[in-house]
Amino acid sequence: MAPKVDKKEKKIKKKKKKDPDAPKRNLSTFLIYSIEIREKITKHIGELWKQVSAEEKLRLQGIVDVDKKRYEKELKALQLQIYKLIELIITVIITIKKEYEESGKKKLWEDKIKEENEKEEESSDDDKKSSQEDDKKVKKEKDKKTNQKEQKQKRAKKEIKKSEEKINSDSDSDSSSSSNEKKINMIITDDHLREKIIEYIENSV
């Protein structure tokens, strides 16, 4: 047997979202009648209220006073429940805090936080130191390469000067580049350096 489904619940499930652009359904005759006489009825009620006797108004005021006392009583009871709940929460918080401090967990937690902060500071210092050391290494390597380059340039200039002096001092030397190449080959043994010097001399002639 299928379980019973509340008709109201079933209706809510079947309710579709209204399309704001969809045309509005026509009003019923009762609603149209209510709209038309509402203003008249409101005015009529106001006129009737003016005709109510003092005794009738006093009776109605008695009903209002009774209902007002009912409201104030229920409101006071609700406020009392809220205050009791707040007091209970405060008591629980104070108790937990006291137990937490007495158990030594607070100190352990503070020590842990302190230790983590110190580790972060040490790590930051180490990173900074490592970065400085890396910068020094890079600078050292750069200076080393610069020095090596300068030394090569000095050596090349020295060899060129030496070869030029040797060539100029030889009275039988030929001014052509082929003759210079022969003499340079005899003086300089480094193949790469020799090629560079020959290239330099050829471009200078």
PDB file of C-alpha atoms in Angstrom:
ATOM      1  CA  MET A   1       0.000   0.000   0.000  1.00  0.00           C
ATOM      2  CA  ALA A   2       1.432   3.388  -1.006  1.00  0.00           C
ATOM      3  CA  PRO A   3       2.058   5.871   1.840  1.00  0.00           C
ATOM      4  CA  LYS A   4      -0.456   8.672   2.191  1.00  0.00           C
ATOM      5  CA  VAL A   5       0.678  12.056   0.975  1.00  0.00           C
ATOM      6  CA  ASP A   6      -0.664  15.226   2.500  1.00  0.00           C
ATOM      7  CA  LYS A   7      -2.701  17.070  -0.124  1.00  0.00           C
ATOM      8  CA  LYS A   8      -1.292  20.413   1.012  1.00  0.00           C
ATOM      9  CA  GLU A   9       2.284  19.130   0.713  1.00  0.00           C
ATOM     10  CA  LYS A  10       1.489  17.620  -2.671  1.00  0.00           C
ATOM     11  CA  LYS A  11       0.102  20.964  -3.843  1.00  0.00           C
ATOM     12  CA  ILE A  12       3.268  22.802  -2.771  1.00  0.00           C
ATOM     13  CA  LYS A  13       5.417  20.357  -4.704  1.00  0.00           C
ATOM     14  CA  LYS A  14       3.357  20.830  -7.839  1.00  0.00           C
ATOM     15  CA  LYS A  15       3.440  24.637  -7.601  1.00  0.00           C
ATOM     16  CA  LYS A  16       5.366  26.073 -10.517  1.00  0.00           C
ATOM     17  CA  LYS A  17       7.377  29.254 -10.601  1.00  0.00           C
ATOM     18  CA  LYS A  18       5.329  32.079 -12.061  1.00  0.00           C
ATOM     19  CA  ASP A  19       6.495  33.758 -15.213  1.00  0.00           C
ATOM     20  CA  PRO A  20       6.474  37.560 -14.649  1.00  0.00           C
ATOM     21  CA  ASP A  21       5.790  38.108 -18.337  1.00  0.00           C
ATOM     22  CA  ALA A  22       2.837  35.739 -18.388  1.00  0.00           C
ATOM     23  CA  PRO A  23      -0.650  37.345 -18.729  1.00  0.00           C
ATOM     24  CA  LYS A  24      -2.548  37.769 -15.445  1.00  0.00           C
ATOM     25  CA  ARG A  25      -5.683  35.706 -14.879  1.00  0.00           C
ATOM     26  CA  ASN A  26      -9.014  37.506 -14.721  1.00  0.00           C
ATOM     27  CA  LEU A  27     -10.473  38.391 -11.292  1.00  0.00           C
ATOM     28  CA  SER A  28     -13.509  36.609  -9.926  1.00  0.00           C
ATOM     29  CA  THR A  29     -16.834  38.379  -9.445  1.00  0.00           C
ATOM     30  CA  PHE A  30     -16.381  38.313  -5.640  1.00  0.00           C
ATOM     31  CA  LEU A  31     -12.979  40.044  -5.822  1.00  0.00           C
ATOM     32  CA  ILE A  32     -14.314  42.706  -8.183  1.00  0.00           C
ATOM     33  CA  TYR A  33     -17.268  43.286  -5.806  1.00  0.00           C
ATOM     34  CA  SER A  34     -14.914  43.494  -2.782  1.00  0.00           C
ATOM     35  CA  ILE A  35     -12.719  46.080  -4.505  1.00  0.00           C
ATOM     36  CA  GLU A  36     -15.712  48.205  -5.462  1.00  0.00           C
ATOM     37  CA  ILE A  37     -17.363  48.311  -1.998  1.00  0.00           C
ATOM     38  CA  ARG A  38     -14.149  48.396   0.108  1.00  0.00           C
ATOM     39  CA  GLU A  39     -14.020  52.185   0.197  1.00  0.00           C
ATOM     40  CA  LYS A  40     -17.706  52.413   1.015  1.00  0.00           C
ATOM     41  CA  ILE A  41     -17.424  49.840   3.797  1.00  0.00           C
ATOM     42  CA  THR A  42     -14.385  51.597   5.276  1.00  0.00           C
ATOM     43  CA  LYS A  43     -16.244  54.879   5.406  1.00  0.00           C
ATOM     44  CA  HIS A  44     -19.305  53.133   6.875  1.00  0.00           C
ATOM     45  CA  ILE A  45     -17.225  51.496   9.621  1.00  0.00           C
ATOM     46  CA  GLY A  46     -15.774  54.899  10.496  1.00  0.00           C
ATOM     47  CA  GLU A  47     -19.270  56.365  10.767  1.00  0.00           C
ATOM     48  CA  LEU A  48     -20.482  53.438  12.908  1.00  0.00           C
ATOM     49  CA  TRP A  49     -17.488  53.847  15.253  1.00  0.00           C
ATOM     50  CA  LYS A  50     -18.481  57.451  15.887  1.00  0.00           C
ATOM     51  CA  GLN A  51     -21.924  56.219  16.958  1.00  0.00           C
ATOM     52  CA  VAL A  52     -20.569  53.647  19.452  1.00  0.00           C
ATOM     53  CA  SER A  53     -21.600  54.491  23.020  1.00  0.00           C
ATOM     54  CA  ALA A  54     -19.132  55.153  25.845  1.00  0.00           C
ATOM     55  CA  GLU A  55     -20.209  51.934  27.599  1.00  0.00           C
ATOM     56  CA  GLU A  56     -19.460  49.880  24.434  1.00  0.00           C
ATOM     57  CA  LYS A  57     -16.067  51.526  24.012  1.00  0.00           C
ATOM     58  CA  LEU A  58     -15.298  50.792  27.681  1.00  0.00           C
ATOM     59  CA  ARG A  59     -16.198  47.124  27.136  1.00  0.00           C
ATOM     60  CA  LEU A  60     -13.922  46.954  24.075  1.00  0.00           C
ATOM     61  CA  GLN A  61     -11.129  48.654  26.021  1.00  0.00           C
ATOM     62  CA  GLY A  62     -11.452  45.935  28.672  1.00  0.00           C
ATOM     63  CA  ILE A  63     -10.821  43.292  25.989  1.00  0.00           C
ATOM     64  CA  VAL A  64      -7.803  45.285  24.769  1.00  0.00           C
ATOM     65  CA  ASP A  65      -6.386  45.515  28.319  1.00  0.00           C
ATOM     66  CA  VAL A  66      -6.739  41.767  28.885  1.00  0.00           C
ATOM     67  CA  ASP A  67      -5.013  40.979  25.580  1.00  0.00           C
ATOM     68  CA  LYS A  68      -2.285  43.529  26.341  1.00  0.00           C
ATOM     69  CA  LYS A  69      -1.560  41.836  29.694  1.00  0.00           C
ATOM     70  CA  ARG A  70      -1.399  38.486  27.903  1.00  0.00           C
ATOM     71  CA  TYR A  71       1.154  39.904  25.441  1.00  0.00           C
ATOM     72  CA  GLU A  72       3.293  41.505  28.172  1.00  0.00           C
ATOM     73  CA  LYS A  73       3.283  38.267  30.203  1.00  0.00           C
ATOM     74  CA  GLU A  74       4.392  36.140  27.229  1.00  0.00           C
ATOM     75  CA  LEU A  75       7.036  38.709  26.259  1.00  0.00           C
ATOM     76  CA  LYS A  76       8.441  38.760  29.808  1.00  0.00           C
ATOM     77  CA  ALA A  77       8.587  34.937  29.866  1.00  0.00           C
ATOM     78  CA  LEU A  78      10.440  34.913  26.543  1.00  0.00           C
ATOM     79  CA  GLN A  79      12.935  37.540  27.745  1.00  0.00           C
ATOM     80  CA  LEU A  80      13.519  35.524  30.929  1.00  0.00           C
ATOM     81  CA  GLN A  81      14.304  32.429  28.866  1.00  0.00           C
ATOM     82  CA  ILE A  82      16.766  34.435  26.750  1.00  0.00           C
ATOM     83  CA  TYR A  83      18.504  35.856  29.849  1.00  0.00           C
ATOM     84  CA  LYS A  84      18.784  32.377  31.390  1.00  0.00           C
ATOM     85  CA  LEU A  85      20.247  31.019  28.161  1.00  0.00           C
ATOM     86  CA  ILE A  86      22.794  33.872  28.037  1.00  0.00           C
ATOM     87  CA  GLU A  87      23.781  33.242  31.688  1.00  0.00           C
ATOM     88  CA  LEU A  88      24.198  29.535  30.938  1.00  0.00           C
ATOM     89  CA  ILE A  89      26.416  30.268  27.911  1.00  0.00           C
ATOM     90  CA  ILE A  90      28.560  32.697  29.948  1.00  0.00           C
ATOM     91  CA  THR A  91      28.904  30.130  32.769  1.00  0.00           C
ATOM     92  CA  VAL A  92      29.959  27.414  30.318  1.00  0.00           C
ATOM     93  CA  ILE A  93      32.513  29.728  28.664  1.00  0.00           C
ATOM     94  CA  ILE A  94      34.009  30.739  32.039  1.00  0.00           C
ATOM     95  CA  THR A  95      34.183  27.088  33.165  1.00  0.00           C
ATOM     96  CA  ILE A  96      35.854  25.940  29.937  1.00  0.00           C
ATOM     97  CA  LYS A  97      38.320  28.836  30.079  1.00  0.00           C
ATOM     98  CA  LYS A  98      39.197  28.078  33.705  1.00  0.00           C
ATOM     99  CA  GLU A  99      39.697  24.355  33.007  1.00  0.00           C
ATOM    100  CA  TYR A 100      41.747  25.218  29.923  1.00  0.00           C
ATOM    101  CA  GLU A 101      44.073  27.506  31.892  1.00  0.00           C
ATOM    102  CA  GLU A 102      44.402  25.121  34.864  1.00  0.00           C
ATOM    103  CA  SER A 103      45.139  22.108  32.660  1.00  0.00           C
ATOM    104  CA  GLY A 104      48.248  23.787  31.243  1.00  0.00           C
ATOM    105  CA  LYS A 105      46.953  23.554  27.685  1.00  0.00           C
ATOM    106  CA  LYS A 106      46.944  27.340  27.413  1.00  0.00           C
ATOM    107  CA  LYS A 107      50.672  27.507  28.192  1.00  0.00           C
ATOM    108  CA  LEU A 108      51.384  24.652  25.791  1.00  0.00           C
ATOM    109  CA  TRP A 109      49.469  26.445  23.067  1.00  0.00           C
ATOM    110  CA  GLU A 110      51.250  29.745  23.760  1.00  0.00           C
ATOM    111  CA  ASP A 111      54.620  27.941  23.717  1.00  0.00           C
ATOM    112  CA  LYS A 112      53.699  26.277  20.436  1.00  0.00           C
ATOM    113  CA  ILE A 113      52.742  29.619  18.870  1.00  0.00           C
ATOM    114  CA  LYS A 114      55.955  31.179  20.185  1.00  0.00           C
ATOM    115  CA  GLU A 115      58.021  28.300  18.794  1.00  0.00           C
ATOM    116  CA  GLU A 116      56.352  28.565  15.382  1.00  0.00           C
ATOM    117  CA  ASN A 117      56.981  32.316  15.302  1.00  0.00           C
ATOM    118  CA  GLU A 118      60.650  31.767  16.169  1.00  0.00           C
ATOM    119  CA  LYS A 119      60.954  29.139  13.436  1.00  0.00           C
ATOM    120  CA  GLU A 120      59.427  31.530  10.922  1.00  0.00           C
ATOM    121  CA  GLU A 121      61.891  34.247  11.961  1.00  0.00           C
ATOM    122  CA  GLU A 122      64.834  31.817  11.716  1.00  0.00           C
ATOM    123  CA  SER A 123      63.631  30.607   8.331  1.00  0.00           C
ATOM    124  CA  SER A 124      63.336  34.203   7.163  1.00  0.00           C
ATOM    125  CA  ASP A 125      66.869  34.957   8.402  1.00  0.00           C
ATOM    126  CA  ASP A 126      68.216  31.805   6.728  1.00  0.00           C
ATOM    127  CA  ASP A 127      66.530  32.716   3.461  1.00  0.00           C
ATOM    128  CA  LYS A 128      67.960  36.211   3.671  1.00  0.00           C
ATOM    129  CA  LYS A 129      71.425  34.876   4.463  1.00  0.00           C
ATOM    130  CA  SER A 130      71.191  32.292   1.681  1.00  0.00           C
ATOM    131  CA  SER A 131      70.109  34.999  -0.755  1.00  0.00           C
ATOM    132  CA  GLN A 132      73.066  37.171   0.248  1.00  0.00           C
ATOM    133  CA  GLU A 133      75.457  34.230  -0.159  1.00  0.00           C
ATOM    134  CA  ASP A 134      73.991  33.463  -3.588  1.00  0.00           C
ATOM    135  CA  ASP A 135      74.440  37.101  -4.592  1.00  0.00           C
ATOM    136  CA  LYS A 136      78.056  36.961  -3.448  1.00  0.00           C
ATOM    137  CA  LYS A 137      78.669  33.776  -5.451  1.00  0.00           C
ATOM    138  CA  VAL A 138      77.102  35.279  -8.568  1.00  0.00           C
ATOM    139  CA  LYS A 139      79.186  38.438  -8.172  1.00  0.00           C
ATOM    140  CA  LYS A 140      82.321  36.383  -7.602  1.00  0.00           C
ATOM    141  CA  GLU A 141      81.695  34.298 -10.734  1.00  0.00           C
ATOM    142  CA  LYS A 142      80.956  37.444 -12.715  1.00  0.00           C
ATOM    143  CA  ASP A 143      84.146  39.125 -11.492  1.00  0.00           C
ATOM    144  CA  LYS A 144      86.107  35.970 -12.288  1.00  0.00           C
ATOM    145  CA  LYS A 145      84.786  35.864 -15.858  1.00  0.00           C
ATOM    146  CA  THR A 146      85.483  39.583 -16.268  1.00  0.00           C
ATOM    147  CA  ASN A 147      89.061  39.116 -15.035  1.00  0.00           C
ATOM    148  CA  GLN A 148      89.584  36.153 -17.356  1.00  0.00           C
ATOM    149  CA  LYS A 149      88.256  38.172 -20.279  1.00  0.00           C
ATOM    150  CA  GLU A 150      90.501  41.125 -19.414  1.00  0.00           C
ATOM    151  CA  GLN A 151      93.513  38.819 -19.077  1.00  0.00           C
ATOM    152  CA  LYS A 152      92.790  37.271 -22.481  1.00  0.00           C
ATOM    153  CA  GLN A 153      92.466  40.709 -24.021  1.00  0.00           C
ATOM    154  CA  LYS A 154      95.745  41.845 -22.432  1.00  0.00           C
ATOM    155  CA  ARG A 155      97.497  38.680 -23.586  1.00  0.00           C
ATOM    156  CA  ALA A 156      96.128  39.094 -27.116  1.00  0.00           C
ATOM    157  CA  LYS A 157      97.249  42.722 -27.237  1.00  0.00           C
ATOM    158  CA  LYS A 158     100.645  41.732 -25.898  1.00  0.00           C
ATOM    159  CA  GLU A 159     101.031  39.004 -28.515  1.00  0.00           C
ATOM    160  CA  ILE A 160      99.880  41.381 -31.263  1.00  0.00           C
ATOM    161  CA  LYS A 161     102.326  44.028 -30.142  1.00  0.00           C
ATOM    162  CA  LYS A 162     105.088  41.465 -29.940  1.00  0.00           C
ATOM    163  CA  SER A 163     104.311  40.116 -33.405  1.00  0.00           C
ATOM    164  CA  GLU A 164     104.092  43.632 -34.862  1.00  0.00           C
ATOM    165  CA  GLU A 165     107.448  44.549 -33.360  1.00  0.00           C
ATOM    166  CA  LYS A 166     108.950  41.349 -34.720  1.00  0.00           C
ATOM    167  CA  ILE A 167     107.508  42.021 -38.171  1.00  0.00           C
ATOM    168  CA  ASN A 168     108.619  45.682 -38.208  1.00  0.00           C
ATOM    169  CA  SER A 169     112.126  44.827 -37.025  1.00  0.00           C
ATOM    170  CA  ASP A 170     112.649  42.428 -39.909  1.00  0.00           C
ATOM    171  CA  SER A 171     114.027  44.491 -42.827  1.00  0.00           C
ATOM    172  CA  ASP A 172     113.355  41.736 -45.342  1.00  0.00           C
ATOM    173  CA  SER A 173     109.701  41.376 -44.347  1.00  0.00           C
ATOM    174  CA  ASP A 174     106.981  41.651 -46.970  1.00  0.00           C
ATOM    175  CA  SER A 175     104.117  44.104 -46.296  1.00  0.00           C
ATOM    176  CA  SER A 176     101.516  41.671 -47.559  1.00  0.00           C
ATOM    177  CA  SER A 177      99.140  39.852 -45.210  1.00  0.00           C
ATOM    178  CA  SER A 178     100.490  36.437 -46.287  1.00  0.00           C
ATOM    179  CA  SER A 179     104.014  37.355 -45.118  1.00  0.00           C
ATOM    180  CA  ASN A 180     102.648  38.618 -41.796  1.00  0.00           C
ATOM    181  CA  GLU A 181     100.725  35.390 -41.375  1.00  0.00           C
ATOM    182  CA  LYS A 182     103.922  33.350 -41.808  1.00  0.00           C
ATOM    183  CA  LYS A 183     105.798  35.323 -39.182  1.00  0.00           C
ATOM    184  CA  ILE A 184     102.876  35.194 -36.721  1.00  0.00           C
ATOM    185  CA  ASN A 185     102.650  31.404 -37.157  1.00  0.00           C
ATOM    186  CA  MET A 186     106.312  31.156 -36.146  1.00  0.00           C
ATOM    187  CA  ILE A 187     105.914  33.331 -33.015  1.00  0.00           C
ATOM    188  CA  ILE A 188     102.499  32.269 -31.585  1.00  0.00           C
ATOM    189  CA  THR A 189     101.775  28.636 -30.828  1.00  0.00           C
ATOM    190  CA  ASP A 190      98.142  29.005 -29.638  1.00  0.00           C
ATOM    191  CA  ASP A 191      96.008  28.196 -32.709  1.00  0.00           C
ATOM    192  CA  HIS A 192      92.891  30.099 -31.618  1.00  0.00           C
ATOM    193  CA  LEU A 193      94.867  33.145 -30.510  1.00  0.00           C
ATOM    194  CA  ARG A 194      96.921  33.050 -33.673  1.00  0.00           C
ATOM    195  CA  GLU A 195      93.788  33.117 -35.838  1.00  0.00           C
ATOM    196  CA  LYS A 196      92.417  36.094 -33.927  1.00  0.00           C
ATOM    197  CA  ILE A 197      95.682  38.024 -34.301  1.00  0.00           C
ATOM    198  CA  ILE A 198      95.871  37.302 -38.032  1.00  0.00           C
ATOM    199  CA  GLU A 199      92.259  38.459 -38.421  1.00  0.00           C
ATOM    200  CA  TYR A 200      93.045  41.630 -36.494  1.00  0.00           C
ATOM    201  CA  ILE A 201      96.123  42.389 -38.622  1.00  0.00           C
ATOM    202  CA  GLU A 202      94.278  41.725 -41.877  1.00  0.00           C
ATOM    203  CA  ASN A 203      91.469  44.101 -40.866  1.00  0.00           C
ATOM    204  CA  SER A 204      93.980  46.759 -39.829  1.00  0.00           C
ATOM    205  CA  VAL A 205      95.890  46.751 -43.129  1.00  0.00           C
TER     206      VAL A 205
END
